Amino acid sequence: MELLTAIAIGILFAIGVFQLLRRNIIRSAIGLIILANAVNLFLLSTGAYIGVEPAYVSNTTGVLSDALPQALILTAIVISMGGTAFVLSMLYIISARYKTSDMDEIDGLKN
Amino acid sequence: MLYKHLPLLPIVLPLTGAVIALLLSRSRSLQALWTLATMLTALASSTWLLAVVWRSGQPVVFQSGGWAAPFGISLVGDLLAAVFVVMSQLVLATGVLYAIGSKDSVVRYPTFYPLYLMLATSLSGAMLTGDLFNMYVFAELLVISGTVLTAVSDDRYGTEAAYKYFYISLLASFFMLLAVGCLYVSYGTLNMADLAQRIAVDTGRLLLPGIGFLMATFMVKSAVFPFHFWQPDFHTAAPTAVSAMLSSVVVKLGVYGFLRMTTLLFLPQAETIRCLLVVLGVVGVIFGGLSAIGTHNVKRMLAYSTLAQVGFILVGIGWGTPLAIAAAIVFAFNHSLIKAAMLMLAGYVASRAPVKSAGFDVVTGVGRSIPVAGVLFFIGSLGLAGIPPTNGFISKMFLFSSGIDAAELGSLAFIGMGSILTLVYTMRAFQRIWWQEPSGGAKAKPGGDHLLAPAILIVLVLLLGLWAEPLVQVAKDTSVWLGNPADYIQAVLGG
């Protein structure tokens, strides 16, 4: 499971960074979203696989799972959802103004 | 302890104020007055916190929810946090004054004042918290409120600049999450005092990536040289009342982070971090100064100047002697006041220009009919360049003497050169706006923004220049506190 998660995080990071570097502004926003998921998965893997029994449930034996990383990614997911919504709304305004999604043609700040 | 709830006030007051201001959005003037009252109350509460902390000589710690230290979120009002929060809220309060007197249409946006109060909340929260993840949450709130305020700016390119900033900041917050993950997997805690205690005795496997990610985060937050590229656009496009805050107090969050990293969190690795900070600071001073000379816009010039001034502060932190850290704190405080005043004056000039813009081709000669603003701008320029009757002189003198004391003559020579660049660009701006004949007979418009807020800040600049002892004393005491991280750890974990 840990190996699988590690490979998944690696693949997500690779895709995210690749999309981030594209010239298409919408693709780069999607890269950001994928990267957010990769980071959340990394945060989950910091403590979730040490024990597999759910914590705070009575009558369990064995090593309890660490609940804190799950609480952390819950917060991080909500924040990145808000951030993503905001990025997409600004993207909408910008691409409506320039009628393009090519970063090289969005040049208002260059002068 | 009697005052243990005190660190909560500077966070909760603006937060409550923001919610109530949202309800008052039908009446703009009532909303503005409410915001001003809230900011002043918050400023009073943080000053109270500073007074209590300074007099009692130990940090005020509040364990939220009654959970004991490493498990709950602790709010720690130590002297460093208290000084930075007072600085932020002082400047933010004058920013509300400027917004009330401003002719920008953005201040009539119904959620302008609530967002502004959220900016105050998140800045105080990020500085007062003793928990790394909580700091991430507040930093994210800071980024979002600052970005929304810029995205609705009067400037045509506000949305694009805001997008650029938000994009970079989201990446920075991913860095911070990665740092949180690395530190949590190595030490099993996120409480800063607990982390410091554990890092001091054992090197975890993922400690170094954690330090690197955290460095990158704070470098983006305070626009340190290689991560600065979003900053000039963003600070130019933001509405004046907001860009004065962004360029003065919001960038100080990164400075605060670096201070915490080198004096509390990563003590065994502090030497390496300091080395890096000196190099980055020197590069920032030179690069920021040269870029500021090359700009064609007053606000953009001041944004690049922030890059240089943050460089000075980083060099101070990087030298790392108690005196140099005290100098860096004094420098940060004074720079906030001066830079906010200068940006407000630039915004005032732009509001009087024939076309609303701060470009040099538009504002040349506009100042001839507004001599009062000229006097204020001149004093502010002296402050930025570090010339006697102002507090800028105190901070530069203190910083340079601490450099001589630490025998860091190489970097001292570089930042000395950088400090001459400051004089070049501020005086050029003054000359173009207030001395040259307007080109094409352009006259200043009657009316414009109100001069009260920058005037208050400039008075403070002069006052702190002539009567600097209290601030210098607080900074010296702070650096003594920072030299004893064991006290901080004891206060958080044992209280």
PDB file of C-alpha atoms in Angstrom, chain B residues 156-328:
ATOM      1  CA  ARG B 156      -7.083  47.593 -15.634  1.00  0.00           C
ATOM      2  CA  TYR B 157      -4.603  44.798 -15.046  1.00  0.00           C
ATOM      3  CA  GLY B 158      -5.614  44.113 -11.449  1.00  0.00           C
ATOM      4  CA  THR B 159      -7.108  40.713 -12.218  1.00  0.00           C
ATOM      5  CA  GLU B 160      -4.034  39.533 -14.100  1.00  0.00           C
ATOM      6  CA  ALA B 161      -1.640  40.685 -11.401  1.00  0.00           C
ATOM      7  CA  ALA B 162      -3.880  39.035  -8.803  1.00  0.00           C
ATOM      8  CA  TYR B 163      -3.917  35.817 -10.833  1.00  0.00           C
ATOM      9  CA  LYS B 164      -0.147  35.819 -11.077  1.00  0.00           C
ATOM     10  CA  TYR B 165       0.218  36.348  -7.348  1.00  0.00           C
ATOM     11  CA  PHE B 166      -2.393  33.806  -6.402  1.00  0.00           C
ATOM     12  CA  TYR B 167      -0.866  31.180  -8.656  1.00  0.00           C
ATOM     13  CA  ILE B 168       2.561  31.621  -7.069  1.00  0.00           C
ATOM     14  CA  SER B 169       1.071  31.752  -3.591  1.00  0.00           C
ATOM     15  CA  LEU B 170      -0.832  28.521  -4.111  1.00  0.00           C
ATOM     16  CA  LEU B 171       2.464  26.900  -5.085  1.00  0.00           C
ATOM     17  CA  ALA B 172       4.034  28.425  -1.974  1.00  0.00           C
ATOM     18  CA  SER B 173       1.276  26.995   0.182  1.00  0.00           C
ATOM     19  CA  PHE B 174       1.900  23.571  -1.380  1.00  0.00           C
ATOM     20  CA  PHE B 175       5.529  24.005  -0.340  1.00  0.00           C
ATOM     21  CA  MET B 176       4.373  24.796   3.170  1.00  0.00           C
ATOM     22  CA  LEU B 177       2.137  21.713   3.261  1.00  0.00           C
ATOM     23  CA  LEU B 178       5.058  19.600   2.087  1.00  0.00           C
ATOM     24  CA  ALA B 179       7.187  21.112   4.850  1.00  0.00           C
ATOM     25  CA  VAL B 180       4.437  20.351   7.373  1.00  0.00           C
ATOM     26  CA  GLY B 181       4.322  16.762   6.112  1.00  0.00           C
ATOM     27  CA  CYS B 182       8.100  16.342   6.244  1.00  0.00           C
ATOM     28  CA  LEU B 183       8.338  17.703   9.786  1.00  0.00           C
ATOM     29  CA  TYR B 184       5.343  15.721  10.990  1.00  0.00           C
ATOM     30  CA  VAL B 185       6.668  12.441   9.662  1.00  0.00           C
ATOM     31  CA  SER B 186      10.067  13.110  11.255  1.00  0.00           C
ATOM     32  CA  TYR B 187       8.955  14.371  14.653  1.00  0.00           C
ATOM     33  CA  GLY B 188       5.269  13.590  15.054  1.00  0.00           C
ATOM     34  CA  THR B 189       4.345  17.098  16.165  1.00  0.00           C
ATOM     35  CA  LEU B 190       3.529  20.447  14.607  1.00  0.00           C
ATOM     36  CA  ASN B 191       3.689  22.646  17.681  1.00  0.00           C
ATOM     37  CA  MET B 192       6.615  24.990  17.076  1.00  0.00           C
ATOM     38  CA  ALA B 193       7.962  24.802  20.620  1.00  0.00           C
ATOM     39  CA  ASP B 194       7.733  21.021  20.659  1.00  0.00           C
ATOM     40  CA  LEU B 195       9.328  20.819  17.206  1.00  0.00           C
ATOM     41  CA  ALA B 196      12.191  23.055  18.318  1.00  0.00           C
ATOM     42  CA  GLN B 197      12.784  20.858  21.339  1.00  0.00           C
ATOM     43  CA  ARG B 198      12.869  17.681  19.255  1.00  0.00           C
ATOM     44  CA  ILE B 199      14.933  19.100  16.386  1.00  0.00           C
ATOM     45  CA  ALA B 200      17.586  20.245  18.848  1.00  0.00           C
ATOM     46  CA  VAL B 201      18.251  16.692  20.015  1.00  0.00           C
ATOM     47  CA  ASP B 202      17.828  14.610  16.883  1.00  0.00           C
ATOM     48  CA  THR B 203      18.064  14.979  13.106  1.00  0.00           C
ATOM     49  CA  GLY B 204      15.040  13.421  11.466  1.00  0.00           C
ATOM     50  CA  ARG B 205      15.214  11.811   8.056  1.00  0.00           C
ATOM     51  CA  LEU B 206      13.069  14.396   6.332  1.00  0.00           C
ATOM     52  CA  LEU B 207      14.295  17.425   8.276  1.00  0.00           C
ATOM     53  CA  LEU B 208      16.342  18.945   5.465  1.00  0.00           C
ATOM     54  CA  PRO B 209      13.574  18.821   2.818  1.00  0.00           C
ATOM     55  CA  GLY B 210      11.293  20.333   5.451  1.00  0.00           C
ATOM     56  CA  ILE B 211      13.678  23.248   6.024  1.00  0.00           C
ATOM     57  CA  GLY B 212      14.040  23.755   2.280  1.00  0.00           C
ATOM     58  CA  PHE B 213      10.302  23.828   1.639  1.00  0.00           C
ATOM     59  CA  LEU B 214       9.720  26.187   4.545  1.00  0.00           C
ATOM     60  CA  MET B 215      12.477  28.506   3.273  1.00  0.00           C
ATOM     61  CA  ALA B 216      10.866  28.539  -0.173  1.00  0.00           C
ATOM     62  CA  THR B 217       7.491  29.345   1.366  1.00  0.00           C
ATOM     63  CA  PHE B 218       8.731  32.326   3.317  1.00  0.00           C
ATOM     64  CA  MET B 219      10.803  33.505   0.371  1.00  0.00           C
ATOM     65  CA  VAL B 220       7.689  33.678  -1.772  1.00  0.00           C
ATOM     66  CA  LYS B 221       5.762  35.353   1.056  1.00  0.00           C
ATOM     67  CA  SER B 222       8.241  38.190   1.472  1.00  0.00           C
ATOM     68  CA  ALA B 223       9.281  38.373  -2.218  1.00  0.00           C
ATOM     69  CA  VAL B 224      12.939  37.547  -1.671  1.00  0.00           C
ATOM     70  CA  PHE B 225      15.069  37.840  -4.802  1.00  0.00           C
ATOM     71  CA  PRO B 226      14.601  34.729  -6.945  1.00  0.00           C
ATOM     72  CA  PHE B 227      10.910  34.505  -5.978  1.00  0.00           C
ATOM     73  CA  HIS B 228      10.158  38.201  -6.338  1.00  0.00           C
ATOM     74  CA  PHE B 229       8.761  38.246  -9.889  1.00  0.00           C
ATOM     75  CA  TRP B 230       5.104  38.500  -8.884  1.00  0.00           C
ATOM     76  CA  GLN B 231       5.646  41.362  -6.473  1.00  0.00           C
ATOM     77  CA  PRO B 232       6.113  44.524  -8.595  1.00  0.00           C
ATOM     78  CA  ASP B 233       3.076  43.759 -10.777  1.00  0.00           C
ATOM     79  CA  PHE B 234       0.942  42.852  -7.815  1.00  0.00           C
ATOM     80  CA  HIS B 235       1.870  45.843  -5.674  1.00  0.00           C
ATOM     81  CA  THR B 236       1.451  48.240  -8.604  1.00  0.00           C
ATOM     82  CA  ALA B 237      -1.978  46.977  -9.620  1.00  0.00           C
ATOM     83  CA  ALA B 238      -3.472  46.784  -6.122  1.00  0.00           C
ATOM     84  CA  PRO B 239      -5.668  49.695  -4.967  1.00  0.00           C
ATOM     85  CA  THR B 240      -3.507  52.209  -3.066  1.00  0.00           C
ATOM     86  CA  ALA B 241      -5.002  51.548   0.363  1.00  0.00           C
ATOM     87  CA  VAL B 242      -4.281  47.845  -0.113  1.00  0.00           C
ATOM     88  CA  SER B 243      -0.932  48.047  -1.874  1.00  0.00           C
ATOM     89  CA  ALA B 244       0.377  50.227   0.961  1.00  0.00           C
ATOM     90  CA  MET B 245      -0.455  47.336   3.293  1.00  0.00           C
ATOM     91  CA  LEU B 246       0.858  44.581   1.017  1.00  0.00           C
ATOM     92  CA  SER B 247       4.170  46.266   0.441  1.00  0.00           C
ATOM     93  CA  SER B 248       4.738  47.235   4.061  1.00  0.00           C
ATOM     94  CA  VAL B 249       3.288  44.723   6.516  1.00  0.00           C
ATOM     95  CA  VAL B 250       2.206  41.673   4.512  1.00  0.00           C
ATOM     96  CA  VAL B 251       5.741  41.033   3.227  1.00  0.00           C
ATOM     97  CA  LYS B 252       6.884  41.082   6.867  1.00  0.00           C
ATOM     98  CA  LEU B 253       5.246  37.702   7.412  1.00  0.00           C
ATOM     99  CA  GLY B 254       8.163  36.096   5.601  1.00  0.00           C
ATOM    100  CA  VAL B 255      10.613  38.120   7.683  1.00  0.00           C
ATOM    101  CA  TYR B 256       8.853  36.914  10.816  1.00  0.00           C
ATOM    102  CA  GLY B 257       9.073  33.358   9.523  1.00  0.00           C
ATOM    103  CA  PHE B 258      12.814  33.645   8.926  1.00  0.00           C
ATOM    104  CA  LEU B 259      13.320  35.040  12.441  1.00  0.00           C
ATOM    105  CA  ARG B 260      11.410  32.107  13.904  1.00  0.00           C
ATOM    106  CA  MET B 261      13.294  29.612  11.751  1.00  0.00           C
ATOM    107  CA  THR B 262      16.746  30.835  12.714  1.00  0.00           C
ATOM    108  CA  THR B 263      16.129  31.524  16.394  1.00  0.00           C
ATOM    109  CA  LEU B 264      13.649  28.860  17.414  1.00  0.00           C
ATOM    110  CA  LEU B 265      12.866  26.047  15.017  1.00  0.00           C
ATOM    111  CA  PHE B 266      16.084  25.038  13.324  1.00  0.00           C
ATOM    112  CA  LEU B 267      18.802  26.074  15.763  1.00  0.00           C
ATOM    113  CA  PRO B 268      21.309  23.334  14.775  1.00  0.00           C
ATOM    114  CA  GLN B 269      20.960  24.323  11.106  1.00  0.00           C
ATOM    115  CA  ALA B 270      20.681  28.073  11.733  1.00  0.00           C
ATOM    116  CA  GLU B 271      24.223  28.847  10.542  1.00  0.00           C
ATOM    117  CA  THR B 272      23.517  27.506   7.048  1.00  0.00           C
ATOM    118  CA  ILE B 273      20.185  29.282   6.790  1.00  0.00           C
ATOM    119  CA  ARG B 274      21.812  32.543   7.892  1.00  0.00           C
ATOM    120  CA  CYS B 275      24.537  32.205   5.265  1.00  0.00           C
ATOM    121  CA  LEU B 276      21.883  31.827   2.605  1.00  0.00           C
ATOM    122  CA  LEU B 277      19.903  34.775   3.965  1.00  0.00           C
ATOM    123  CA  VAL B 278      22.902  37.105   3.811  1.00  0.00           C
ATOM    124  CA  VAL B 279      23.547  36.193   0.169  1.00  0.00           C
ATOM    125  CA  LEU B 280      19.880  36.529  -0.807  1.00  0.00           C
ATOM    126  CA  GLY B 281      19.600  39.785   1.110  1.00  0.00           C
ATOM    127  CA  VAL B 282      22.627  41.357  -0.565  1.00  0.00           C
ATOM    128  CA  VAL B 283      21.406  40.279  -4.014  1.00  0.00           C
ATOM    129  CA  GLY B 284      17.959  41.669  -3.173  1.00  0.00           C
ATOM    130  CA  VAL B 285      19.383  45.012  -2.051  1.00  0.00           C
ATOM    131  CA  ILE B 286      21.405  45.514  -5.233  1.00  0.00           C
ATOM    132  CA  PHE B 287      18.839  44.064  -7.639  1.00  0.00           C
ATOM    133  CA  GLY B 288      15.901  45.889  -6.028  1.00  0.00           C
ATOM    134  CA  GLY B 289      17.758  49.193  -6.014  1.00  0.00           C
ATOM    135  CA  LEU B 290      18.814  48.950  -9.660  1.00  0.00           C
ATOM    136  CA  SER B 291      15.350  47.835 -10.785  1.00  0.00           C
ATOM    137  CA  ALA B 292      13.731  50.683  -8.861  1.00  0.00           C
ATOM    138  CA  ILE B 293      15.963  53.136 -10.728  1.00  0.00           C
ATOM    139  CA  GLY B 294      14.897  51.602 -14.039  1.00  0.00           C
ATOM    140  CA  THR B 295      11.113  51.854 -13.569  1.00  0.00           C
ATOM    141  CA  HIS B 296       8.673  54.305 -15.144  1.00  0.00           C
ATOM    142  CA  ASN B 297       6.010  54.226 -12.460  1.00  0.00           C
ATOM    143  CA  VAL B 298       6.109  55.591  -8.910  1.00  0.00           C
ATOM    144  CA  LYS B 299       4.198  52.707  -7.344  1.00  0.00           C
ATOM    145  CA  ARG B 300       6.312  50.169  -9.221  1.00  0.00           C
ATOM    146  CA  MET B 301       9.446  51.964  -8.079  1.00  0.00           C
ATOM    147  CA  LEU B 302       8.285  51.674  -4.472  1.00  0.00           C
ATOM    148  CA  ALA B 303       7.449  48.000  -4.983  1.00  0.00           C
ATOM    149  CA  TYR B 304      10.993  47.309  -6.167  1.00  0.00           C
ATOM    150  CA  SER B 305      12.253  49.385  -3.262  1.00  0.00           C
ATOM    151  CA  THR B 306      10.451  46.965  -0.929  1.00  0.00           C
ATOM    152  CA  LEU B 307      12.529  44.204  -2.498  1.00  0.00           C
ATOM    153  CA  ALA B 308      15.681  46.105  -1.556  1.00  0.00           C
ATOM    154  CA  GLN B 309      14.505  46.996   1.951  1.00  0.00           C
ATOM    155  CA  VAL B 310      13.491  43.419   2.731  1.00  0.00           C
ATOM    156  CA  GLY B 311      17.012  42.569   1.579  1.00  0.00           C
ATOM    157  CA  PHE B 312      18.442  44.834   4.307  1.00  0.00           C
ATOM    158  CA  ILE B 313      16.299  43.093   6.914  1.00  0.00           C
ATOM    159  CA  LEU B 314      17.381  39.643   5.705  1.00  0.00           C
ATOM    160  CA  VAL B 315      21.028  40.655   5.900  1.00  0.00           C
ATOM    161  CA  GLY B 316      20.394  41.720   9.502  1.00  0.00           C
ATOM    162  CA  ILE B 317      18.785  38.363  10.316  1.00  0.00           C
ATOM    163  CA  GLY B 318      21.582  36.610   8.462  1.00  0.00           C
ATOM    164  CA  TRP B 319      24.356  38.242  10.496  1.00  0.00           C
ATOM    165  CA  GLY B 320      22.611  36.699  13.449  1.00  0.00           C
ATOM    166  CA  THR B 321      24.314  38.466  16.341  1.00  0.00           C
ATOM    167  CA  PRO B 322      21.868  39.712  19.005  1.00  0.00           C
ATOM    168  CA  LEU B 323      22.566  43.290  17.944  1.00  0.00           C
ATOM    169  CA  ALA B 324      21.964  42.519  14.260  1.00  0.00           C
ATOM    170  CA  ILE B 325      18.669  40.782  15.018  1.00  0.00           C
ATOM    171  CA  ALA B 326      17.555  43.783  17.061  1.00  0.00           C
ATOM    172  CA  ALA B 327      18.561  46.011  14.143  1.00  0.00           C
ATOM    173  CA  ALA B 328      16.551  43.845  11.736  1.00  0.00           C
TER     174      ALA B 328
END
